[in-house]
Amino acid sequence: IDPNKIHLEENHYQIYKIFDEYNKMLNENNIEYYYTSGILAYLLAGRELERYHHDLDIFVNMKDLEKLEQVCSDYKFSFERKIGDRGDGTKRVMLKMYYDDKIDIPITIFMYARKKDNSIIQKDYFIDENGQKYVEYIYNSPSISELSFSNFPNFHNEIKYYSITPEALFLCKSGNRPKDIYDCNVFKHIIDISKLKKLEESFKNNLPNTIIKAENDEYSNYIFENNTLKKVLVKNG
């Protein structure tokens, strides 16, 4: 973000505005979701934002995606499919949402499916160099899901929202990026160390990621056979 183009206070105003309006839409339409990363470090710690934020990240249950896409325009949001690099020569299918044409702050959707045993599988859809379509399954065992995705709502401006736990957020931000180090110092006092250790242990016993042909995934048609994605693929060559 160029500080010469937008002041810090304006950036925070826009983030809060988008966050509240997005939560209204999600809650009113019974969409299952969990925020991750970004502003959570401050919200969960009960602190005002302190640095610039360029986007919002959220997990959304894939069973609710079609509904979300249908209702979003009623709440002044747009729903877009974009193509991004995975770093290995393949192209990822990304879902982005925006609020108001004048605000360039995207909401990045991470897709997942919840299983009967309460495990959660994050899904990363991509296209290889030959145009073949695949999906990578990123497993979260029942214990990881319980320790990572909180079913107890938080509130901002009296509007409820759901998020990952402080312990899961800490693991997400356990890197060397300056902003992650800064954010961890903001909320580290609310981390339950015993839960953090259990979560770390659960990851050691977790199933490895697997990649399958997209045609064998239940949501393949929604992701790949959508006309808006086909337009994006043509545009990107």
JSON list of C-alpha atoms in Angstrom, two decimals:
[
{"chain": "A", "resi": 1, "resn": "ILE", "atom": "CA", "xyz": [0.00, 0.00, 0.00]},
{"chain": "A", "resi": 2, "resn": "ASP", "atom": "CA", "xyz": [1.31, 3.42, -0.97]},
{"chain": "A", "resi": 3, "resn": "PRO", "atom": "CA", "xyz": [0.96, 5.69, 2.11]},
{"chain": "A", "resi": 4, "resn": "ASN", "atom": "CA", "xyz": [1.04, 8.68, -0.25]},
{"chain": "A", "resi": 5, "resn": "LYS", "atom": "CA", "xyz": [-2.23, 7.52, -1.81]},
{"chain": "A", "resi": 6, "resn": "ILE", "atom": "CA", "xyz": [-4.16, 6.49, 1.30]},
{"chain": "A", "resi": 7, "resn": "HIS", "atom": "CA", "xyz": [-3.70, 7.52, 4.92]},
{"chain": "A", "resi": 8, "resn": "LEU", "atom": "CA", "xyz": [-3.49, 4.90, 7.65]},
{"chain": "A", "resi": 9, "resn": "GLU", "atom": "CA", "xyz": [-6.76, 6.07, 9.24]},
{"chain": "A", "resi": 10, "resn": "GLU", "atom": "CA", "xyz": [-8.58, 5.80, 5.91]},
{"chain": "A", "resi": 11, "resn": "ASN", "atom": "CA", "xyz": [-7.20, 2.29, 5.37]},
{"chain": "A", "resi": 12, "resn": "HIS", "atom": "CA", "xyz": [-8.49, 1.25, 8.79]},
{"chain": "A", "resi": 13, "resn": "TYR", "atom": "CA", "xyz": [-11.89, 2.83, 8.13]},
{"chain": "A", "resi": 14, "resn": "GLN", "atom": "CA", "xyz": [-12.22, 0.89, 4.86]},
{"chain": "A", "resi": 15, "resn": "ILE", "atom": "CA", "xyz": [-11.14, -2.40, 6.44]},
{"chain": "A", "resi": 16, "resn": "TYR", "atom": "CA", "xyz": [-13.63, -2.05, 9.30]},
{"chain": "A", "resi": 17, "resn": "LYS", "atom": "CA", "xyz": [-16.41, -1.04, 6.90]},
{"chain": "A", "resi": 18, "resn": "ILE", "atom": "CA", "xyz": [-15.83, -4.03, 4.63]},
{"chain": "A", "resi": 19, "resn": "PHE", "atom": "CA", "xyz": [-15.50, -6.38, 7.60]},
{"chain": "A", "resi": 20, "resn": "ASP", "atom": "CA", "xyz": [-18.81, -5.31, 9.16]},
{"chain": "A", "resi": 21, "resn": "GLU", "atom": "CA", "xyz": [-20.77, -5.32, 5.90]},
{"chain": "A", "resi": 22, "resn": "TYR", "atom": "CA", "xyz": [-19.36, -8.70, 4.90]},
{"chain": "A", "resi": 23, "resn": "ASN", "atom": "CA", "xyz": [-20.29, -10.18, 8.28]},
{"chain": "A", "resi": 24, "resn": "LYS", "atom": "CA", "xyz": [-23.87, -8.94, 7.94]},
{"chain": "A", "resi": 25, "resn": "MET", "atom": "CA", "xyz": [-24.15, -10.72, 4.61]},
{"chain": "A", "resi": 26, "resn": "LEU", "atom": "CA", "xyz": [-22.61, -13.96, 5.86]},
{"chain": "A", "resi": 27, "resn": "ASN", "atom": "CA", "xyz": [-24.72, -14.09, 9.02]},
{"chain": "A", "resi": 28, "resn": "GLU", "atom": "CA", "xyz": [-28.00, -13.16, 7.38]},
{"chain": "A", "resi": 29, "resn": "ASN", "atom": "CA", "xyz": [-27.57, -15.93, 4.81]},
{"chain": "A", "resi": 30, "resn": "ASN", "atom": "CA", "xyz": [-26.36, -18.68, 7.17]},
{"chain": "A", "resi": 31, "resn": "ILE", "atom": "CA", "xyz": [-23.01, -19.10, 5.46]},
{"chain": "A", "resi": 32, "resn": "GLU", "atom": "CA", "xyz": [-20.37, -21.09, 7.33]},
{"chain": "A", "resi": 33, "resn": "TYR", "atom": "CA", "xyz": [-17.08, -19.23, 7.53]},
{"chain": "A", "resi": 34, "resn": "TYR", "atom": "CA", "xyz": [-13.97, -18.52, 9.59]},
{"chain": "A", "resi": 35, "resn": "TYR", "atom": "CA", "xyz": [-11.68, -15.51, 9.25]},
{"chain": "A", "resi": 36, "resn": "THR", "atom": "CA", "xyz": [-7.95, -16.10, 9.19]},
{"chain": "A", "resi": 37, "resn": "SER", "atom": "CA", "xyz": [-4.77, -14.02, 9.42]},
{"chain": "A", "resi": 38, "resn": "GLY", "atom": "CA", "xyz": [-4.63, -10.26, 8.86]},
{"chain": "A", "resi": 39, "resn": "ILE", "atom": "CA", "xyz": [-6.71, -8.16, 11.21]},
{"chain": "A", "resi": 40, "resn": "LEU", "atom": "CA", "xyz": [-7.52, -11.07, 13.56]},
{"chain": "A", "resi": 41, "resn": "ALA", "atom": "CA", "xyz": [-4.40, -10.39, 15.61]},
{"chain": "A", "resi": 42, "resn": "TYR", "atom": "CA", "xyz": [-5.93, -7.09, 16.65]},
{"chain": "A", "resi": 43, "resn": "LEU", "atom": "CA", "xyz": [-9.61, -8.02, 16.81]},
{"chain": "A", "resi": 44, "resn": "LEU", "atom": "CA", "xyz": [-9.08, -11.08, 19.00]},
{"chain": "A", "resi": 45, "resn": "ALA", "atom": "CA", "xyz": [-6.82, -9.10, 21.32]},
{"chain": "A", "resi": 46, "resn": "GLY", "atom": "CA", "xyz": [-9.35, -6.28, 21.58]},
{"chain": "A", "resi": 47, "resn": "ARG", "atom": "CA", "xyz": [-7.00, -3.72, 20.02]},
{"chain": "A", "resi": 48, "resn": "GLU", "atom": "CA", "xyz": [-7.46, -1.18, 17.28]},
{"chain": "A", "resi": 49, "resn": "LEU", "atom": "CA", "xyz": [-5.62, -1.73, 14.01]},
{"chain": "A", "resi": 50, "resn": "GLU", "atom": "CA", "xyz": [-2.09, -0.32, 13.96]},
{"chain": "A", "resi": 51, "resn": "ARG", "atom": "CA", "xyz": [-0.59, -1.05, 10.54]},
{"chain": "A", "resi": 52, "resn": "TYR", "atom": "CA", "xyz": [-1.76, -1.04, 6.93]},
{"chain": "A", "resi": 53, "resn": "HIS", "atom": "CA", "xyz": [-3.85, -4.00, 5.72]},
{"chain": "A", "resi": 54, "resn": "HIS", "atom": "CA", "xyz": [-4.35, -4.69, 2.03]},
{"chain": "A", "resi": 55, "resn": "ASP", "atom": "CA", "xyz": [-6.92, -7.52, 2.18]},
{"chain": "A", "resi": 56, "resn": "LEU", "atom": "CA", "xyz": [-9.09, -9.85, 4.25]},
{"chain": "A", "resi": 57, "resn": "ASP", "atom": "CA", "xyz": [-8.70, -13.65, 4.30]},
{"chain": "A", "resi": 58, "resn": "ILE", "atom": "CA", "xyz": [-11.53, -16.03, 5.06]},
{"chain": "A", "resi": 59, "resn": "PHE", "atom": "CA", "xyz": [-12.38, -19.73, 4.94]},
{"chain": "A", "resi": 60, "resn": "VAL", "atom": "CA", "xyz": [-15.82, -20.44, 3.43]},
{"chain": "A", "resi": 61, "resn": "ASN", "atom": "CA", "xyz": [-17.57, -23.82, 3.34]},
{"chain": "A", "resi": 62, "resn": "MET", "atom": "CA", "xyz": [-17.96, -24.81, -0.29]},
{"chain": "A", "resi": 63, "resn": "LYS", "atom": "CA", "xyz": [-21.54, -25.91, 0.23]},
{"chain": "A", "resi": 64, "resn": "ASP", "atom": "CA", "xyz": [-22.38, -22.21, 0.70]},
{"chain": "A", "resi": 65, "resn": "LEU", "atom": "CA", "xyz": [-20.33, -20.70, -2.13]},
{"chain": "A", "resi": 66, "resn": "GLU", "atom": "CA", "xyz": [-23.04, -20.75, -4.75]},
{"chain": "A", "resi": 67, "resn": "LYS", "atom": "CA", "xyz": [-25.43, -19.03, -2.36]},
{"chain": "A", "resi": 68, "resn": "LEU", "atom": "CA", "xyz": [-22.79, -16.45, -1.49]},
{"chain": "A", "resi": 69, "resn": "GLU", "atom": "CA", "xyz": [-22.20, -15.74, -5.17]},
{"chain": "A", "resi": 70, "resn": "GLN", "atom": "CA", "xyz": [-25.93, -15.29, -5.74]},
{"chain": "A", "resi": 71, "resn": "VAL", "atom": "CA", "xyz": [-26.65, -12.89, -2.87]},
{"chain": "A", "resi": 72, "resn": "CYS", "atom": "CA", "xyz": [-23.46, -10.82, -2.80]},
{"chain": "A", "resi": 73, "resn": "SER", "atom": "CA", "xyz": [-24.64, -8.11, -5.22]},
{"chain": "A", "resi": 74, "resn": "ASP", "atom": "CA", "xyz": [-27.56, -7.35, -2.87]},
{"chain": "A", "resi": 75, "resn": "TYR", "atom": "CA", "xyz": [-24.94, -6.26, -0.32]},
{"chain": "A", "resi": 76, "resn": "LYS", "atom": "CA", "xyz": [-22.78, -4.28, -2.79]},
{"chain": "A", "resi": 77, "resn": "PHE", "atom": "CA", "xyz": [-20.15, -7.01, -3.12]},
{"chain": "A", "resi": 78, "resn": "SER", "atom": "CA", "xyz": [-18.77, -8.52, -6.32]},
{"chain": "A", "resi": 79, "resn": "PHE", "atom": "CA", "xyz": [-17.61, -12.12, -6.74]},
{"chain": "A", "resi": 80, "resn": "GLU", "atom": "CA", "xyz": [-14.70, -12.83, -9.08]},
{"chain": "A", "resi": 81, "resn": "ARG", "atom": "CA", "xyz": [-12.69, -15.80, -10.25]},
{"chain": "A", "resi": 82, "resn": "LYS", "atom": "CA", "xyz": [-9.03, -15.11, -10.90]},
{"chain": "A", "resi": 83, "resn": "ILE", "atom": "CA", "xyz": [-5.99, -17.10, -11.94]},
{"chain": "A", "resi": 84, "resn": "GLY", "atom": "CA", "xyz": [-2.81, -16.99, -9.84]},
{"chain": "A", "resi": 85, "resn": "ASP", "atom": "CA", "xyz": [0.57, -18.70, -9.78]},
{"chain": "A", "resi": 86, "resn": "ARG", "atom": "CA", "xyz": [1.23, -21.60, -7.40]},
{"chain": "A", "resi": 87, "resn": "GLY", "atom": "CA", "xyz": [4.99, -21.24, -7.74]},
{"chain": "A", "resi": 88, "resn": "ASP", "atom": "CA", "xyz": [5.49, -24.57, -9.52]},
{"chain": "A", "resi": 89, "resn": "GLY", "atom": "CA", "xyz": [4.33, -23.64, -13.01]},
{"chain": "A", "resi": 90, "resn": "THR", "atom": "CA", "xyz": [0.68, -24.47, -12.32]},
{"chain": "A", "resi": 91, "resn": "LYS", "atom": "CA", "xyz": [-2.16, -21.95, -12.11]},
{"chain": "A", "resi": 92, "resn": "ARG", "atom": "CA", "xyz": [-4.45, -21.65, -9.09]},
{"chain": "A", "resi": 93, "resn": "VAL", "atom": "CA", "xyz": [-8.15, -20.80, -9.34]},
{"chain": "A", "resi": 94, "resn": "MET", "atom": "CA", "xyz": [-8.73, -18.03, -6.80]},
{"chain": "A", "resi": 95, "resn": "LEU", "atom": "CA", "xyz": [-12.00, -16.59, -5.52]},
{"chain": "A", "resi": 96, "resn": "LYS", "atom": "CA", "xyz": [-11.94, -12.87, -4.71]},
{"chain": "A", "resi": 97, "resn": "MET", "atom": "CA", "xyz": [-14.66, -10.54, -3.52]},
{"chain": "A", "resi": 98, "resn": "TYR", "atom": "CA", "xyz": [-14.73, -6.73, -3.44]},
{"chain": "A", "resi": 99, "resn": "TYR", "atom": "CA", "xyz": [-16.91, -4.14, -1.72]},
{"chain": "A", "resi": 100, "resn": "ASP", "atom": "CA", "xyz": [-17.68, -0.96, -3.63]},
{"chain": "A", "resi": 101, "resn": "ASP", "atom": "CA", "xyz": [-15.80, -0.06, -6.81]},
{"chain": "A", "resi": 102, "resn": "LYS", "atom": "CA", "xyz": [-13.99, 2.78, -5.02]},
{"chain": "A", "resi": 103, "resn": "ILE", "atom": "CA", "xyz": [-12.31, 0.49, -2.44]},
{"chain": "A", "resi": 104, "resn": "ASP", "atom": "CA", "xyz": [-9.49, -1.71, -3.71]},
{"chain": "A", "resi": 105, "resn": "ILE", "atom": "CA", "xyz": [-9.35, -4.16, -0.80]},
{"chain": "A", "resi": 106, "resn": "PRO", "atom": "CA", "xyz": [-10.00, -7.76, -1.86]},
{"chain": "A", "resi": 107, "resn": "ILE", "atom": "CA", "xyz": [-11.43, -10.54, 0.25]},
{"chain": "A", "resi": 108, "resn": "THR", "atom": "CA", "xyz": [-9.62, -13.78, -0.52]},
{"chain": "A", "resi": 109, "resn": "ILE", "atom": "CA", "xyz": [-11.70, -16.93, -0.05]},
{"chain": "A", "resi": 110, "resn": "PHE", "atom": "CA", "xyz": [-10.08, -20.18, 1.03]},
{"chain": "A", "resi": 111, "resn": "MET", "atom": "CA", "xyz": [-12.36, -23.08, 0.12]},
{"chain": "A", "resi": 112, "resn": "TYR", "atom": "CA", "xyz": [-13.06, -26.06, 2.36]},
{"chain": "A", "resi": 113, "resn": "ALA", "atom": "CA", "xyz": [-15.43, -28.96, 2.93]},
{"chain": "A", "resi": 114, "resn": "ARG", "atom": "CA", "xyz": [-16.48, -30.29, 6.33]},
{"chain": "A", "resi": 115, "resn": "LYS", "atom": "CA", "xyz": [-16.75, -34.06, 6.70]},
{"chain": "A", "resi": 116, "resn": "LYS", "atom": "CA", "xyz": [-19.07, -36.11, 8.94]},
{"chain": "A", "resi": 117, "resn": "ASP", "atom": "CA", "xyz": [-16.28, -36.75, 11.45]},
{"chain": "A", "resi": 118, "resn": "ASN", "atom": "CA", "xyz": [-15.84, -32.95, 11.70]},
{"chain": "A", "resi": 119, "resn": "SER", "atom": "CA", "xyz": [-12.55, -33.00, 9.83]},
{"chain": "A", "resi": 120, "resn": "ILE", "atom": "CA", "xyz": [-12.02, -30.12, 7.43]},
{"chain": "A", "resi": 121, "resn": "ILE", "atom": "CA", "xyz": [-10.42, -30.42, 4.00]},
{"chain": "A", "resi": 122, "resn": "GLN", "atom": "CA", "xyz": [-9.13, -27.23, 2.44]},
{"chain": "A", "resi": 123, "resn": "LYS", "atom": "CA", "xyz": [-9.22, -27.42, -1.36]},
{"chain": "A", "resi": 124, "resn": "ASP", "atom": "CA", "xyz": [-6.79, -25.79, -3.75]},
{"chain": "A", "resi": 125, "resn": "TYR", "atom": "CA", "xyz": [-7.97, -26.04, -7.39]},
{"chain": "A", "resi": 126, "resn": "PHE", "atom": "CA", "xyz": [-5.39, -25.64, -10.13]},
{"chain": "A", "resi": 127, "resn": "ILE", "atom": "CA", "xyz": [-4.56, -26.20, -13.79]},
{"chain": "A", "resi": 128, "resn": "ASP", "atom": "CA", "xyz": [-1.22, -27.67, -14.91]},
{"chain": "A", "resi": 129, "resn": "GLU", "atom": "CA", "xyz": [0.94, -26.67, -17.88]},
{"chain": "A", "resi": 130, "resn": "ASN", "atom": "CA", "xyz": [-1.03, -29.03, -20.15]},
{"chain": "A", "resi": 131, "resn": "GLY", "atom": "CA", "xyz": [-4.42, -27.67, -19.18]},
{"chain": "A", "resi": 132, "resn": "GLN", "atom": "CA", "xyz": [-5.27, -30.63, -16.93]},
{"chain": "A", "resi": 133, "resn": "LYS", "atom": "CA", "xyz": [-7.41, -29.77, -13.92]},
{"chain": "A", "resi": 134, "resn": "TYR", "atom": "CA", "xyz": [-6.57, -30.92, -10.40]},
{"chain": "A", "resi": 135, "resn": "VAL", "atom": "CA", "xyz": [-7.38, -30.23, -6.78]},
{"chain": "A", "resi": 136, "resn": "GLU", "atom": "CA", "xyz": [-5.05, -30.50, -3.81]},
{"chain": "A", "resi": 137, "resn": "TYR", "atom": "CA", "xyz": [-6.64, -31.67, -0.56]},
{"chain": "A", "resi": 138, "resn": "ILE", "atom": "CA", "xyz": [-5.15, -30.11, 2.55]},
{"chain": "A", "resi": 139, "resn": "TYR", "atom": "CA", "xyz": [-6.32, -32.21, 5.50]},
{"chain": "A", "resi": 140, "resn": "ASN", "atom": "CA", "xyz": [-7.26, -30.99, 8.95]},
{"chain": "A", "resi": 141, "resn": "SER", "atom": "CA", "xyz": [-8.03, -33.93, 11.24]},
{"chain": "A", "resi": 142, "resn": "PRO", "atom": "CA", "xyz": [-10.97, -33.73, 13.69]},
{"chain": "A", "resi": 143, "resn": "SER", "atom": "CA", "xyz": [-8.57, -32.70, 16.48]},
{"chain": "A", "resi": 144, "resn": "ILE", "atom": "CA", "xyz": [-6.92, -30.03, 14.32]},
{"chain": "A", "resi": 145, "resn": "SER", "atom": "CA", "xyz": [-10.32, -28.73, 13.24]},
{"chain": "A", "resi": 146, "resn": "GLU", "atom": "CA", "xyz": [-11.55, -28.52, 16.83]},
{"chain": "A", "resi": 147, "resn": "LEU", "atom": "CA", "xyz": [-8.43, -26.67, 17.95]},
{"chain": "A", "resi": 148, "resn": "SER", "atom": "CA", "xyz": [-8.23, -24.40, 14.89]},
{"chain": "A", "resi": 149, "resn": "PHE", "atom": "CA", "xyz": [-11.78, -23.38, 13.96]},
{"chain": "A", "resi": 150, "resn": "SER", "atom": "CA", "xyz": [-13.75, -21.77, 16.76]},
{"chain": "A", "resi": 151, "resn": "ASN", "atom": "CA", "xyz": [-17.52, -22.23, 16.88]},
{"chain": "A", "resi": 152, "resn": "PHE", "atom": "CA", "xyz": [-17.84, -19.48, 19.49]},
{"chain": "A", "resi": 153, "resn": "PRO", "atom": "CA", "xyz": [-18.57, -16.11, 17.88]},
{"chain": "A", "resi": 154, "resn": "ASN", "atom": "CA", "xyz": [-16.73, -12.88, 18.52]},
{"chain": "A", "resi": 155, "resn": "PHE", "atom": "CA", "xyz": [-18.26, -9.45, 17.98]},
{"chain": "A", "resi": 156, "resn": "HIS", "atom": "CA", "xyz": [-17.21, -6.24, 16.24]},
{"chain": "A", "resi": 157, "resn": "ASN", "atom": "CA", "xyz": [-19.57, -3.27, 16.39]},
{"chain": "A", "resi": 158, "resn": "GLU", "atom": "CA", "xyz": [-22.12, -5.70, 17.87]},
{"chain": "A", "resi": 159, "resn": "ILE", "atom": "CA", "xyz": [-21.97, -7.86, 14.72]},
{"chain": "A", "resi": 160, "resn": "LYS", "atom": "CA", "xyz": [-20.89, -11.45, 15.28]},
{"chain": "A", "resi": 161, "resn": "TYR", "atom": "CA", "xyz": [-18.14, -13.12, 13.32]},
{"chain": "A", "resi": 162, "resn": "TYR", "atom": "CA", "xyz": [-16.36, -16.49, 13.43]},
{"chain": "A", "resi": 163, "resn": "SER", "atom": "CA", "xyz": [-12.64, -17.03, 13.12]},
{"chain": "A", "resi": 164, "resn": "ILE", "atom": "CA", "xyz": [-9.78, -19.43, 13.59]},
{"chain": "A", "resi": 165, "resn": "THR", "atom": "CA", "xyz": [-8.44, -19.67, 17.14]},
{"chain": "A", "resi": 166, "resn": "PRO", "atom": "CA", "xyz": [-5.53, -17.58, 18.50]},
{"chain": "A", "resi": 167, "resn": "GLU", "atom": "CA", "xyz": [-3.47, -20.78, 18.61]},
{"chain": "A", "resi": 168, "resn": "ALA", "atom": "CA", "xyz": [-4.07, -21.53, 14.93]},
{"chain": "A", "resi": 169, "resn": "LEU", "atom": "CA", "xyz": [-3.40, -17.89, 14.06]},
{"chain": "A", "resi": 170, "resn": "PHE", "atom": "CA", "xyz": [-0.09, -18.04, 15.90]},
{"chain": "A", "resi": 171, "resn": "LEU", "atom": "CA", "xyz": [1.01, -21.08, 13.88]},
{"chain": "A", "resi": 172, "resn": "CYS", "atom": "CA", "xyz": [-0.08, -19.34, 10.65]},
{"chain": "A", "resi": 173, "resn": "LYS", "atom": "CA", "xyz": [2.11, -16.37, 11.51]},
{"chain": "A", "resi": 174, "resn": "SER", "atom": "CA", "xyz": [5.12, -18.29, 12.81]},
{"chain": "A", "resi": 175, "resn": "GLY", "atom": "CA", "xyz": [7.49, -16.98, 10.16]},
{"chain": "A", "resi": 176, "resn": "ASN", "atom": "CA", "xyz": [10.13, -14.33, 9.62]},
{"chain": "A", "resi": 177, "resn": "ARG", "atom": "CA", "xyz": [8.01, -11.71, 7.88]},
{"chain": "A", "resi": 178, "resn": "PRO", "atom": "CA", "xyz": [8.21, -8.44, 9.85]},
{"chain": "A", "resi": 179, "resn": "LYS", "atom": "CA", "xyz": [4.43, -7.96, 9.85]},
{"chain": "A", "resi": 180, "resn": "ASP", "atom": "CA", "xyz": [3.88, -11.47, 11.25]},
{"chain": "A", "resi": 181, "resn": "ILE", "atom": "CA", "xyz": [6.41, -10.92, 14.00]},
{"chain": "A", "resi": 182, "resn": "TYR", "atom": "CA", "xyz": [4.73, -7.61, 14.84]},
{"chain": "A", "resi": 183, "resn": "ASP", "atom": "CA", "xyz": [1.24, -9.16, 14.83]},
{"chain": "A", "resi": 184, "resn": "CYS", "atom": "CA", "xyz": [2.27, -12.08, 17.04]},
{"chain": "A", "resi": 185, "resn": "ASN", "atom": "CA", "xyz": [3.49, -9.65, 19.68]},
{"chain": "A", "resi": 186, "resn": "VAL", "atom": "CA", "xyz": [0.05, -8.04, 19.63]},
{"chain": "A", "resi": 187, "resn": "PHE", "atom": "CA", "xyz": [-1.95, -11.15, 20.54]},
{"chain": "A", "resi": 188, "resn": "LYS", "atom": "CA", "xyz": [0.52, -13.61, 22.08]},
{"chain": "A", "resi": 189, "resn": "HIS", "atom": "CA", "xyz": [-0.85, -12.91, 25.57]},
{"chain": "A", "resi": 190, "resn": "ILE", "atom": "CA", "xyz": [-4.23, -14.50, 24.70]},
{"chain": "A", "resi": 191, "resn": "ILE", "atom": "CA", "xyz": [-2.75, -17.78, 23.41]},
{"chain": "A", "resi": 192, "resn": "ASP", "atom": "CA", "xyz": [-3.51, -20.90, 25.43]},
{"chain": "A", "resi": 193, "resn": "ILE", "atom": "CA", "xyz": [-0.10, -22.62, 25.54]},
{"chain": "A", "resi": 194, "resn": "SER", "atom": "CA", "xyz": [-1.59, -26.05, 26.33]},
{"chain": "A", "resi": 195, "resn": "LYS", "atom": "CA", "xyz": [-3.92, -25.81, 23.31]},
{"chain": "A", "resi": 196, "resn": "LEU", "atom": "CA", "xyz": [-1.05, -24.61, 21.15]},
{"chain": "A", "resi": 197, "resn": "LYS", "atom": "CA", "xyz": [1.03, -27.66, 22.10]},
{"chain": "A", "resi": 198, "resn": "LYS", "atom": "CA", "xyz": [-1.92, -29.99, 21.39]},
{"chain": "A", "resi": 199, "resn": "LEU", "atom": "CA", "xyz": [-2.40, -28.35, 17.99]},
{"chain": "A", "resi": 200, "resn": "GLU", "atom": "CA", "xyz": [1.28, -28.71, 17.13]},
{"chain": "A", "resi": 201, "resn": "GLU", "atom": "CA", "xyz": [1.15, -32.39, 18.16]},
{"chain": "A", "resi": 202, "resn": "SER", "atom": "CA", "xyz": [-1.98, -32.98, 16.09]},
{"chain": "A", "resi": 203, "resn": "PHE", "atom": "CA", "xyz": [-0.26, -31.63, 12.98]},
{"chain": "A", "resi": 204, "resn": "LYS", "atom": "CA", "xyz": [2.52, -34.18, 13.46]},
{"chain": "A", "resi": 205, "resn": "ASN", "atom": "CA", "xyz": [-0.06, -36.98, 13.12]},
{"chain": "A", "resi": 206, "resn": "ASN", "atom": "CA", "xyz": [-2.08, -35.34, 10.34]},
{"chain": "A", "resi": 207, "resn": "LEU", "atom": "CA", "xyz": [-2.66, -36.92, 6.93]},
{"chain": "A", "resi": 208, "resn": "PRO", "atom": "CA", "xyz": [-0.40, -35.61, 4.15]},
{"chain": "A", "resi": 209, "resn": "ASN", "atom": "CA", "xyz": [-1.82, -33.50, 1.35]},
{"chain": "A", "resi": 210, "resn": "THR", "atom": "CA", "xyz": [-3.06, -35.37, -1.70]},
{"chain": "A", "resi": 211, "resn": "ILE", "atom": "CA", "xyz": [-3.69, -34.31, -5.30]},
{"chain": "A", "resi": 212, "resn": "ILE", "atom": "CA", "xyz": [-6.48, -35.81, -7.39]},
{"chain": "A", "resi": 213, "resn": "LYS", "atom": "CA", "xyz": [-7.99, -35.10, -10.79]},
{"chain": "A", "resi": 214, "resn": "ALA", "atom": "CA", "xyz": [-10.58, -32.39, -10.41]},
{"chain": "A", "resi": 215, "resn": "GLU", "atom": "CA", "xyz": [-13.23, -34.46, -12.19]},
{"chain": "A", "resi": 216, "resn": "ASN", "atom": "CA", "xyz": [-13.35, -36.69, -9.10]},
{"chain": "A", "resi": 217, "resn": "ASP", "atom": "CA", "xyz": [-14.14, -33.79, -6.78]},
{"chain": "A", "resi": 218, "resn": "GLU", "atom": "CA", "xyz": [-17.77, -33.01, -5.96]},
{"chain": "A", "resi": 219, "resn": "TYR", "atom": "CA", "xyz": [-17.35, -29.28, -6.62]},
{"chain": "A", "resi": 220, "resn": "SER", "atom": "CA", "xyz": [-15.38, -29.55, -9.85]},
{"chain": "A", "resi": 221, "resn": "ASN", "atom": "CA", "xyz": [-18.21, -28.35, -12.07]},
{"chain": "A", "resi": 222, "resn": "TYR", "atom": "CA", "xyz": [-18.84, -25.30, -9.90]},
{"chain": "A", "resi": 223, "resn": "ILE", "atom": "CA", "xyz": [-15.17, -24.33, -10.03]},
{"chain": "A", "resi": 224, "resn": "PHE", "atom": "CA", "xyz": [-14.13, -25.21, -13.57]},
{"chain": "A", "resi": 225, "resn": "GLU", "atom": "CA", "xyz": [-17.28, -25.26, -15.67]},
{"chain": "A", "resi": 226, "resn": "ASN", "atom": "CA", "xyz": [-18.34, -21.77, -14.67]},
{"chain": "A", "resi": 227, "resn": "ASN", "atom": "CA", "xyz": [-18.64, -19.29, -17.54]},
{"chain": "A", "resi": 228, "resn": "THR", "atom": "CA", "xyz": [-16.88, -16.54, -15.59]},
{"chain": "A", "resi": 229, "resn": "LEU", "atom": "CA", "xyz": [-13.82, -18.77, -15.10]},
{"chain": "A", "resi": 230, "resn": "LYS", "atom": "CA", "xyz": [-13.77, -19.63, -18.80]},
{"chain": "A", "resi": 231, "resn": "LYS", "atom": "CA", "xyz": [-13.65, -15.90, -19.61]},
{"chain": "A", "resi": 232, "resn": "VAL", "atom": "CA", "xyz": [-10.74, -15.48, -17.19]},
{"chain": "A", "resi": 233, "resn": "LEU", "atom": "CA", "xyz": [-8.87, -18.39, -18.80]},
{"chain": "A", "resi": 234, "resn": "VAL", "atom": "CA", "xyz": [-9.35, -16.93, -22.28]},
{"chain": "A", "resi": 235, "resn": "LYS", "atom": "CA", "xyz": [-8.19, -13.51, -21.05]},
{"chain": "A", "resi": 236, "resn": "ASN", "atom": "CA", "xyz": [-5.07, -15.06, -19.51]},
{"chain": "A", "resi": 237, "resn": "GLY", "atom": "CA", "xyz": [-4.30, -17.12, -22.57]}
]
